[in-house]
CSV table of C-alpha atoms and ligand atoms in Angstrom, one decimal:
chain,number,residue,atom,x,y,z
A,1,MET,CA,9.7,18.0,18.6
A,2,ARG,CA,7.2,17.0,15.6
A,3,ILE,CA,7.6,13.7,14.0
A,4,TYR,CA,5.4,12.7,11.0
A,5,ALA,CA,5.7,9.1,11.5
A,6,ASP,CA,2.7,7.4,9.5
A,7,ASN,CA,3.7,7.6,5.5
A,8,ALA,CA,2.1,4.5,5.1
A,9,ALA,CA,-1.6,6.9,5.3
A,10,THR,CA,-0.2,9.7,3.6
A,11,THR,CA,2.5,11.7,2.4
A,12,LYS,CA,3.5,14.9,2.4
A,13,MET,CA,3.4,16.3,-1.3
A,14,SER,CA,7.2,17.3,-2.4
A,15,ARG,CA,8.2,20.9,-3.8
A,16,VAL,CA,8.6,19.2,-7.1
A,17,ALA,CA,4.9,17.7,-7.4
A,18,ILE,CA,3.4,21.4,-6.4
A,19,ASP,CA,5.6,23.2,-8.7
A,20,ALA,CA,4.5,20.6,-11.5
A,21,MET,CA,1.4,21.3,-11.0
A,22,ILE,CA,0.7,25.1,-10.4
A,23,PRO,CA,0.8,25.3,-13.8
A,24,TYR,CA,-1.7,23.5,-14.6
A,25,MET,CA,-3.8,25.8,-13.0
A,26,GLU,CA,-2.3,28.9,-13.4
A,27,GLU,CA,-1.9,28.7,-17.0
A,28,HIS,CA,-2.9,25.4,-18.8
A,29,TYR,CA,-5.8,25.0,-17.4
A,30,GLY,CA,-6.9,24.2,-21.0
A,31,ASN,CA,-9.6,20.8,-20.9
A,32,PRO,CA,-7.2,18.3,-23.1
A,33,SER,CA,-9.9,17.0,-24.9
A,34,SER,CA,-10.9,20.9,-26.4
A,35,LEU,CA,-9.2,21.2,-30.1
A,36,TYR,CA,-7.4,24.6,-29.4
A,37,THR,CA,-4.1,25.9,-28.5
A,38,ILE,CA,-4.8,25.2,-24.1
A,39,GLY,CA,-6.6,22.4,-24.7
A,40,GLN,CA,-4.1,20.5,-26.6
A,41,GLU,CA,-1.2,21.9,-24.6
A,42,ALA,CA,-2.8,20.3,-21.5
A,43,LYS,CA,-3.5,16.9,-23.5
A,44,GLU,CA,0.2,16.8,-24.8
A,45,ALA,CA,1.5,17.6,-20.9
A,46,ILE,CA,-0.5,14.4,-19.6
A,47,GLU,CA,1.1,12.5,-22.8
A,48,SER,CA,4.3,13.4,-21.5
A,49,ALA,CA,3.2,12.8,-18.1
A,50,ARG,CA,1.8,8.8,-18.9
A,51,ALA,CA,5.5,8.4,-21.0
A,52,ASP,CA,7.2,9.3,-17.5
A,53,VAL,CA,5.3,7.3,-15.6
A,54,ALA,CA,5.7,4.3,-17.9
A,55,ALA,CA,9.1,4.6,-17.9
A,56,VAL,CA,9.5,4.4,-14.1
A,57,ILE,CA,7.7,0.9,-14.3
A,58,GLY,CA,9.2,-0.6,-17.3
A,59,ALA,CA,5.5,-0.2,-19.3
A,60,GLU,CA,4.6,1.7,-22.3
A,61,PRO,CA,2.4,4.7,-22.0
A,62,ARG,CA,-0.6,3.4,-23.4
A,63,GLU,CA,-0.7,0.8,-20.9
A,64,ILE,CA,-1.4,3.4,-18.4
A,65,ILE,CA,-4.5,4.8,-17.2
A,66,PHE,CA,-4.9,7.8,-14.8
A,67,THR,CA,-7.5,7.3,-12.1
A,68,SER,CA,-8.7,8.9,-8.9
A,69,GLY,CA,-6.6,6.9,-6.8
A,70,GLY,CA,-5.1,3.1,-5.6
A,71,SER,CA,-8.7,2.1,-4.6
A,72,GLU,CA,-10.2,3.0,-8.1
A,73,ALA,CA,-7.3,1.2,-9.8
A,74,ASP,CA,-7.6,-2.0,-7.4
A,75,ASN,CA,-11.8,-1.9,-8.2
A,76,GLN,CA,-11.0,-1.5,-11.9
A,77,ALA,CA,-8.3,-4.1,-12.5
A,78,ILE,CA,-10.4,-6.7,-10.5
A,79,LEU,CA,-13.8,-5.8,-12.3
A,80,THR,CA,-12.0,-6.4,-15.0
A,81,ALA,CA,-10.4,-9.8,-14.8
A,82,ALA,CA,-13.9,-10.8,-12.9
A,83,GLU,CA,-15.5,-9.6,-16.4
A,84,LEU,CA,-13.0,-11.3,-18.7
A,85,GLY,CA,-13.3,-14.6,-16.7
A,86,ARG,CA,-17.3,-14.3,-16.2
A,87,ASN,CA,-17.3,-14.4,-20.3
A,88,ALA,CA,-14.9,-17.4,-19.9
A,89,GLY,CA,-16.7,-19.3,-17.5
A,90,LYS,CA,-14.2,-18.8,-15.2
A,91,MET,CA,-15.3,-17.3,-11.7
A,92,HIS,CA,-12.8,-18.4,-9.6
A,93,ILE,CA,-10.1,-15.6,-8.0
A,94,VAL,CA,-7.3,-16.3,-5.8
A,95,SER,CA,-5.9,-13.8,-3.5
A,96,SER,CA,-4.5,-13.0,-0.2
A,97,ALA,CA,-5.8,-12.6,3.7
A,98,PHE,CA,-3.8,-9.4,4.4
A,99,GLU,CA,-5.0,-7.3,0.9
A,100,HIS,CA,-6.2,-4.0,1.3
A,101,HIS,CA,-9.8,-3.1,1.9
A,102,ALA,CA,-9.8,-1.7,-1.9
A,103,VAL,CA,-9.5,-5.4,-2.8
A,104,LEU,CA,-11.2,-7.7,-0.5
A,105,HIS,CA,-14.5,-5.9,-0.2
A,106,THR,CA,-14.2,-5.5,-4.2
A,107,LEU,CA,-14.0,-10.0,-3.8
A,108,LYS,CA,-16.9,-9.5,-1.6
A,109,LYS,CA,-18.7,-8.1,-3.9
A,110,LEU,CA,-18.0,-10.5,-6.7
A,111,GLU,CA,-18.7,-13.2,-4.3
A,112,LYS,CA,-22.3,-11.8,-4.0
A,113,GLN,CA,-22.5,-12.4,-7.6
A,114,GLY,CA,-21.3,-16.0,-7.9
A,115,PHE,CA,-17.4,-15.7,-8.1
A,116,GLU,CA,-15.9,-18.0,-5.6
A,117,VAL,CA,-12.6,-16.8,-3.6
A,118,THR,CA,-9.5,-18.2,-2.1
A,119,LEU,CA,-7.6,-16.4,0.3
A,120,VAL,CA,-4.1,-17.9,0.3
A,121,ASP,CA,-2.1,-17.7,3.6
A,122,VAL,CA,0.4,-14.9,4.7
A,123,HIS,CA,1.8,-17.0,7.4
A,124,GLU,CA,3.4,-15.3,10.9
A,125,ASP,CA,6.1,-14.0,8.6
A,126,GLY,CA,3.5,-12.1,6.6
A,127,LEU,CA,4.6,-13.5,3.2
A,128,VAL,CA,2.8,-15.6,0.4
A,129,ARG,CA,4.6,-18.5,-0.4
A,130,PRO,CA,4.1,-19.1,-4.4
A,131,GLU,CA,3.5,-22.7,-4.3
A,132,GLU,CA,0.5,-21.8,-2.6
A,133,VAL,CA,-0.7,-19.5,-4.7
A,134,ALA,CA,0.3,-22.4,-7.3
A,135,ALA,CA,-2.1,-25.1,-5.5
A,136,ALA,CA,-4.9,-22.6,-5.1
A,137,ILE,CA,-4.6,-22.0,-9.1
A,138,ARG,CA,-7.8,-24.5,-10.6
A,139,PRO,CA,-8.6,-24.7,-14.1
A,140,GLU,CA,-11.3,-21.9,-13.8
A,141,THR,CA,-9.3,-19.1,-11.9
A,142,CYS,CA,-9.5,-16.3,-14.0
A,143,LEU,CA,-7.3,-13.7,-11.9
A,144,VAL,CA,-4.8,-13.9,-9.0
A,145,THR,CA,-4.1,-10.4,-7.1
A,146,ILE,CA,-1.7,-10.7,-4.3
A,147,MET,CA,-0.3,-7.0,-3.1
A,148,PHE,CA,2.9,-6.0,-3.6
A,149,ALA,CA,3.9,-5.0,0.0
A,150,ASN,CA,1.5,-4.8,3.0
A,151,ASN,CA,0.1,-1.5,4.2
A,152,GLU,CA,0.2,-2.6,8.0
A,153,ILE,CA,3.3,-4.4,8.2
A,154,GLY,CA,5.2,-3.6,5.2
A,155,THR,CA,5.9,-7.3,3.9
A,156,ILE,CA,7.4,-7.1,0.2
A,157,GLN,CA,5.8,-10.2,-1.4
A,158,PRO,CA,7.2,-12.8,-4.2
A,159,ILE,CA,5.4,-10.8,-6.9
A,160,ARG,CA,7.9,-12.2,-9.4
A,161,GLU,CA,7.9,-15.8,-8.8
A,162,ILE,CA,4.2,-15.9,-8.1
A,163,GLY,CA,3.8,-13.8,-11.2
A,164,ALA,CA,5.8,-16.3,-13.2
A,165,ILE,CA,3.4,-18.8,-11.8
A,166,CYS,CA,0.7,-17.0,-13.3
A,167,LYS,CA,2.0,-16.5,-16.9
A,168,GLU,CA,2.7,-20.3,-17.2
A,169,LYS,CA,-0.6,-21.2,-15.8
A,170,LYS,CA,-2.3,-18.0,-18.3
A,171,VAL,CA,-4.4,-16.7,-15.3
A,172,LEU,CA,-4.2,-13.1,-15.2
A,173,PHE,CA,-1.8,-11.5,-12.2
A,174,HIS,CA,-2.9,-8.3,-10.5
A,175,THR,CA,-0.8,-6.4,-7.7
A,176,ASP,CA,-2.0,-3.6,-5.6
A,177,ALA,CA,1.4,-2.0,-5.5
A,178,VAL,CA,0.4,1.2,-3.6
A,179,GLN,CA,3.0,1.0,-1.1
A,180,ALA,CA,5.7,0.0,-3.2
A,181,VAL,CA,6.1,2.1,-6.3
A,182,GLY,CA,8.2,5.3,-5.8
A,183,HIS,CA,9.5,2.8,-3.2
A,184,LEU,CA,10.9,-0.4,-4.8
A,185,PRO,CA,12.1,-1.1,-8.5
A,186,ILE,CA,9.8,-2.6,-10.5
A,187,ASN,CA,9.5,-3.9,-13.7
A,188,VAL,CA,6.3,-4.6,-14.7
A,189,THR,CA,7.6,-7.2,-17.6
A,190,GLY,CA,10.2,-8.5,-15.4
A,191,ASP,CA,7.9,-9.0,-12.6
A,192,ASN,CA,5.5,-11.0,-14.8
A,193,ILE,CA,3.1,-8.4,-13.6
A,194,ASP,CA,-0.1,-7.9,-16.1
A,195,MET,CA,-2.2,-5.4,-13.9
A,196,LEU,CA,-0.4,-2.8,-10.8
A,197,SER,CA,-2.3,-0.2,-9.2
A,198,ALA,CA,-0.8,3.1,-8.0
A,199,SER,CA,-1.4,6.0,-5.5
A,200,ALA,CA,0.3,9.5,-5.9
A,201,HIS,CA,-0.4,10.3,-2.4
A,202,LYS,CA,1.9,7.6,-1.2
A,203,PHE,CA,4.9,8.9,-2.7
A,204,HIS,CA,4.6,12.2,-1.6
A,205,GLY,CA,2.1,13.3,-4.9
A,206,PRO,CA,-1.2,14.9,-4.9
A,207,LYS,CA,-4.2,13.1,-3.1
A,208,GLY,CA,-6.9,11.8,-5.2
A,209,THR,CA,-4.9,11.0,-8.0
A,210,GLY,CA,-3.6,7.3,-8.8
A,211,PHE,CA,-3.3,5.2,-12.3
A,212,LEU,CA,-3.4,1.8,-13.4
A,213,TYR,CA,-0.8,-0.5,-15.2
A,214,ALA,CA,-2.4,-3.0,-17.6
A,215,ARG,CA,-0.9,-5.1,-19.9
A,216,ARG,CA,-1.3,-4.5,-23.4
A,217,GLY,CA,-4.2,-6.9,-24.9
A,218,ILE,CA,-6.1,-6.3,-21.5
A,219,LEU,CA,-9.4,-4.9,-22.5
A,220,LEU,CA,-10.5,-2.6,-19.4
A,221,LYS,CA,-14.1,-2.7,-17.9
A,222,ASN,CA,-14.5,1.0,-17.6
A,223,LEU,CA,-16.0,1.9,-14.2
A,224,ILE,CA,-17.4,5.2,-15.1
A,225,GLU,CA,-19.7,5.8,-18.1
A,226,GLY,CA,-19.0,9.3,-20.0
A,227,GLY,CA,-16.6,10.6,-22.3
A,228,ALA,CA,-13.7,9.1,-24.6
A,229,GLN,CA,-10.8,10.1,-22.1
A,230,GLU,CA,-8.4,7.7,-21.3
A,231,ARG,CA,-9.1,5.8,-25.1
A,232,GLY,CA,-12.7,5.4,-23.6
A,233,LYS,CA,-11.5,3.1,-20.6
A,234,ARG,CA,-12.1,6.1,-17.6
A,235,ALA,CA,-14.9,9.0,-18.0
A,236,GLY,CA,-14.4,12.3,-16.8
A,237,THR,CA,-12.5,15.2,-18.0
A,238,GLU,CA,-8.8,14.9,-16.4
A,239,ASN,CA,-7.4,15.7,-13.7
A,240,VAL,CA,-4.6,17.5,-15.4
A,241,PRO,CA,-2.5,19.1,-12.4
A,242,GLY,CA,-3.2,16.0,-10.1
A,243,ILE,CA,-1.7,13.8,-12.9
A,244,MET,CA,1.2,16.4,-13.5
A,245,GLY,CA,2.0,16.3,-9.7
A,246,LEU,CA,1.7,12.0,-9.5
A,247,ALA,CA,4.4,12.1,-12.5
A,248,ALA,CA,6.9,14.7,-11.0
A,249,ALA,CA,6.8,13.3,-7.8
A,250,LEU,CA,6.7,9.4,-9.2
A,251,LYS,CA,10.2,11.1,-11.4
A,252,ASP,CA,11.4,12.4,-8.2
A,253,ALA,CA,11.3,9.2,-6.3
A,254,ALA,CA,12.5,7.3,-8.7
A,255,ALA,CA,15.8,9.1,-9.0
A,256,HIS,CA,16.4,8.9,-5.4
A,257,ARG,CA,15.2,5.5,-4.8
A,258,GLU,CA,18.2,4.1,-3.9
A,259,GLU,CA,20.0,6.6,-1.6
A,260,ASN,CA,16.6,7.2,0.0
A,261,CYS,CA,16.0,3.1,0.6
A,262,ALA,CA,19.7,2.7,2.1
A,263,ARG,CA,19.0,6.0,4.3
A,264,MET,CA,15.4,4.4,5.7
A,265,THR,CA,16.6,0.9,6.1
A,266,ALA,CA,19.4,2.2,8.4
A,267,ILE,CA,17.1,4.5,10.6
A,268,ARG,CA,14.3,1.2,10.1
A,269,ASP,CA,16.7,-0.9,11.9
A,270,ARG,CA,17.4,1.2,14.3
A,271,LEU,CA,14.1,1.7,15.6
A,272,ILE,CA,13.1,-1.7,15.7
A,273,GLU,CA,16.3,-3.0,17.8
A,274,GLY,CA,15.6,0.3,20.0
A,275,ILE,CA,11.9,-0.5,20.2
A,276,SER,CA,12.7,-4.7,20.9
A,277,GLU,CA,14.4,-3.7,23.9
A,278,ILE,CA,10.9,-3.4,25.3
A,279,PRO,CA,9.9,-6.7,27.3
A,280,HIS,CA,6.8,-8.5,25.7
A,281,ALA,CA,7.4,-7.1,22.3
A,282,ALA,CA,7.1,-8.1,18.4
A,283,LEU,CA,8.0,-7.2,15.8
A,284,ASN,CA,5.4,-7.6,12.7
A,285,GLY,CA,6.0,-9.5,9.8
A,286,ASP,CA,9.8,-10.3,8.6
A,287,ALA,CA,12.3,-8.1,9.7
A,288,LYS,CA,13.9,-8.1,6.5
A,289,LYS,CA,11.7,-8.8,3.3
A,290,ARG,CA,10.1,-5.4,4.4
A,291,LEU,CA,9.2,-1.8,3.5
A,292,PRO,CA,12.5,0.6,4.0
A,293,GLY,CA,10.1,2.9,6.0
A,294,ASN,CA,8.0,0.8,8.3
A,295,VAL,CA,8.3,-0.8,11.9
A,296,ASN,CA,5.1,-2.3,13.1
A,297,PHE,CA,5.1,-3.8,16.9
A,298,CYS,CA,2.5,-5.4,19.3
A,299,PHE,CA,3.0,-4.7,22.3
A,300,GLU,CA,1.3,-7.0,25.1
A,301,GLY,CA,-0.9,-5.8,27.8
A,302,ILE,CA,-1.4,-2.3,26.0
A,303,GLU,CA,-4.4,-0.5,24.0
A,304,GLY,CA,-2.7,1.0,20.7
A,305,GLU,CA,-5.7,3.7,20.8
A,306,SER,CA,-4.4,5.0,24.4
A,307,LEU,CA,-0.7,4.7,22.8
A,308,LEU,CA,-1.3,6.9,20.1
A,309,LEU,CA,-2.7,9.3,22.1
A,310,LEU,CA,0.1,9.5,24.3
A,311,LEU,CA,2.7,9.5,21.5
A,312,ASP,CA,0.2,12.1,19.9
A,313,ASP,CA,1.1,14.2,23.2
A,314,LYS,CA,4.7,13.8,22.6
A,315,GLY,CA,4.6,15.1,18.9
A,316,ILE,CA,4.4,12.0,16.8
A,317,ALA,CA,2.0,10.9,14.6
A,318,ALA,CA,2.0,7.2,14.1
A,319,SER,CA,-0.6,4.6,13.5
A,320,SER,CA,-2.1,1.6,15.1
A,321,GLY,CA,-4.3,-0.8,12.7
A,322,SER,CA,-4.7,0.9,8.8
A,323,ALA,CA,-6.2,4.4,8.9
A,324,CYS,CA,-9.5,3.0,7.3
A,325,THR,CA,-10.2,1.0,10.3
A,326,SER,CA,-8.9,3.2,12.9
A,327,GLY,CA,-11.7,4.3,15.0
A,328,SER,CA,-13.5,1.0,14.8
A,329,LEU,CA,-12.6,-1.5,17.6
A,330,ASP,CA,-12.2,-4.1,15.2
A,331,PRO,CA,-8.2,-4.9,15.4
A,332,SER,CA,-6.1,-5.2,12.1
A,333,HIS,CA,-7.2,-7.5,9.3
A,334,VAL,CA,-3.9,-7.8,9.0
A,335,LEU,CA,-2.5,-8.8,12.1
A,336,LEU,CA,-4.9,-11.1,12.4
A,337,ALA,CA,-4.3,-12.7,9.1
A,338,ILE,CA,-0.9,-13.3,10.4
A,339,GLY,CA,-1.7,-15.2,13.4
A,340,ARG,CA,-2.1,-12.6,16.4
A,341,VAL,CA,-4.7,-13.3,18.7
A,342,HIS,CA,-6.9,-10.2,19.5
A,343,ASP,CA,-5.9,-9.1,22.4
A,344,VAL,CA,-2.1,-8.3,21.6
A,345,ALA,CA,-3.4,-7.5,17.9
A,346,HIS,CA,-5.2,-4.3,19.6
A,347,GLY,CA,-2.0,-3.3,21.5
A,348,SER,CA,-0.3,-3.0,17.8
A,349,LEU,CA,1.9,0.7,16.2
A,350,ARG,CA,2.9,1.2,13.0
A,351,LEU,CA,5.2,3.6,12.2
A,352,SER,CA,6.0,4.4,8.6
A,353,ILE,CA,9.1,6.5,8.1
A,354,GLY,CA,9.6,9.1,5.7
A,355,GLU,CA,12.3,10.3,3.6
A,356,ASP,CA,13.8,12.7,5.9
A,357,MET,CA,14.1,11.3,9.5
A,358,THR,CA,17.0,11.7,11.1
A,359,GLU,CA,18.8,9.3,13.7
A,360,GLU,CA,18.3,11.6,16.6
A,361,GLU,CA,14.7,11.9,15.7
A,362,ALA,CA,14.6,8.1,15.7
A,363,ASP,CA,16.2,7.8,18.8
A,364,TYR,CA,13.1,10.2,20.4
A,365,VAL,CA,10.8,8.2,19.1
A,366,ILE,CA,12.0,5.0,20.7
A,367,ALA,CA,12.4,6.7,24.1
A,368,ALA,CA,9.1,7.7,23.7
A,369,VAL,CA,7.5,4.7,22.7
A,370,LYS,CA,9.3,2.7,25.6
A,371,ASP,CA,8.1,6.0,28.3
A,372,VAL,CA,4.6,5.7,26.9
A,373,VAL,CA,4.5,1.4,26.8
A,374,THR,CA,5.6,1.8,30.6
A,375,TYR,CA,3.1,4.4,31.9
A,376,LEU,CA,0.3,2.2,29.5
A,377,ARG,CA,1.1,-1.0,31.5
A,378,SER,CA,1.9,0.7,35.3
A,379,PHE,CA,-2.1,0.6,35.1
A,380,SER,CA,-3.2,-1.9,32.5
A,381,PRO,CA,-5.3,-4.6,34.3
A,382,VAL,CA,-4.2,-7.0,31.9
A,383,TRP,CA,-1.0,-6.3,32.4
A,384,ARG,CA,-1.2,-6.5,36.0
A,385,ASP,CA,-2.8,-10.1,35.6
A,386,LEU,CA,0.2,-11.4,32.9
A,387,MET,CA,2.8,-9.8,36.0
A,388,ALA,CA,1.0,-12.0,38.5
A,389,GLY,CA,1.0,-15.4,36.6
A,390,LYS,CA,-3.0,-15.2,36.2
A,391,ARG,CA,-2.6,-15.6,32.4
A,392,PRO,CA,-0.3,-16.8,30.0
A,393,PHE,CA,2.3,-13.8,28.1
A,394,ILE,CA,2.1,-14.6,24.4
A,395,LEU,CA,4.9,-12.3,23.5
B,401,PLP,C1,-3.3,3.3,0.4
B,401,PLP,C2,-3.7,2.4,-0.5
B,401,PLP,C3,-4.6,2.2,-1.3
B,401,PLP,C4,-6.2,2.9,-1.5
B,401,PLP,O1,-5.1,4.1,-2.2
B,401,PLP,P1,-6.0,5.8,-3.0
B,401,PLP,O2,-5.3,6.1,-3.8
B,401,PLP,O3,-6.3,6.0,-0.9
B,401,PLP,O4,-7.6,4.8,-2.8
B,401,PLP,C5,-4.9,1.0,-1.9
B,401,PLP,N1,-3.6,0.0,-1.5
B,401,PLP,C6,-3.0,0.0,-0.5
B,401,PLP,C7,-2.0,-1.4,-0.3
B,401,PLP,C8,-2.5,1.5,0.3
B,401,PLP,O5,-1.8,1.5,1.0
């Protein structure tokens, strides 16, 4: 059996997304800035894609800027708020410890430029507390940036409540919604969101395309100088096929969101129940306030890397920590942020399931994880010490 359970890292493109792209490579290949017909056809296509994207999140088309993906959108949103803040003498930002590196590394850069950053706690359940965000906001705060759903442990943050606090305190609120868009209901107005980042390859669209929503009136800082594309906020000839694929994938995801969510939640809970039978294993993050496709466990006495390799031998593609950090020996900053100690954080497994995973496949995964964990523990010195009572079990 071959099972792809790493949809938080990237997804397979949907057929509708591929079909939406091909005409913009073969026939309508004109430059949208050109005035002749095939240029203008491409321009019109982009504008209709923009309207489709805006409709899915309750925005206006002119509030959507197409980018090269989630990382660029995060950078642009945060650097925009920082520039507005600096101009107003407000150089404090509130975020959380388990953000994606596209956010955390941008904040690090701003700290070197004199900004102060407060990271609110994400607690053991992987959830930010709105009242702690409120308490962290100061008169000089120019931005609150909290992710919609975490990419490793899948926990869904109280975005609407955080947004309401920011609105009341008149602080810009950005959310990295890369894991949420296409998977969870989002309405930027109802959810009090000023800026939102999304990426097509996390909802069955093409890699290298994404968008930034910025509420009307927010003067975006452009990261790339050049032509006047995207109303001067994102220079460079538009990735027309990518944008068409993004919009088609998002429309499709939104149209089937509820049924997909119900099906995946049942499979997710089946996996959680089965894997929980392994002794000294613990689910990471709240069991219910999590993405319908996310399962993340820590196992005592094993190494995540070996677990992944052995699961791969059984045809299962999964992940330990985020794709960006795998290959490095540091444990996941997300697991450390929810209070997992180094040793335990090393033995983690993320299964991010697709819409089409069946019960039979889930049962195969459960059996495989049980086998592999047992096998790895059978020659783990750490496990031997735990069993001999030479060190205490943590989980
Ligand atoms: C994947 C991801 C990103 C980065 O998106 P890219 O399109 O790959 O740049 C940012 N934030 C989160 C939460 C992600 O999961």
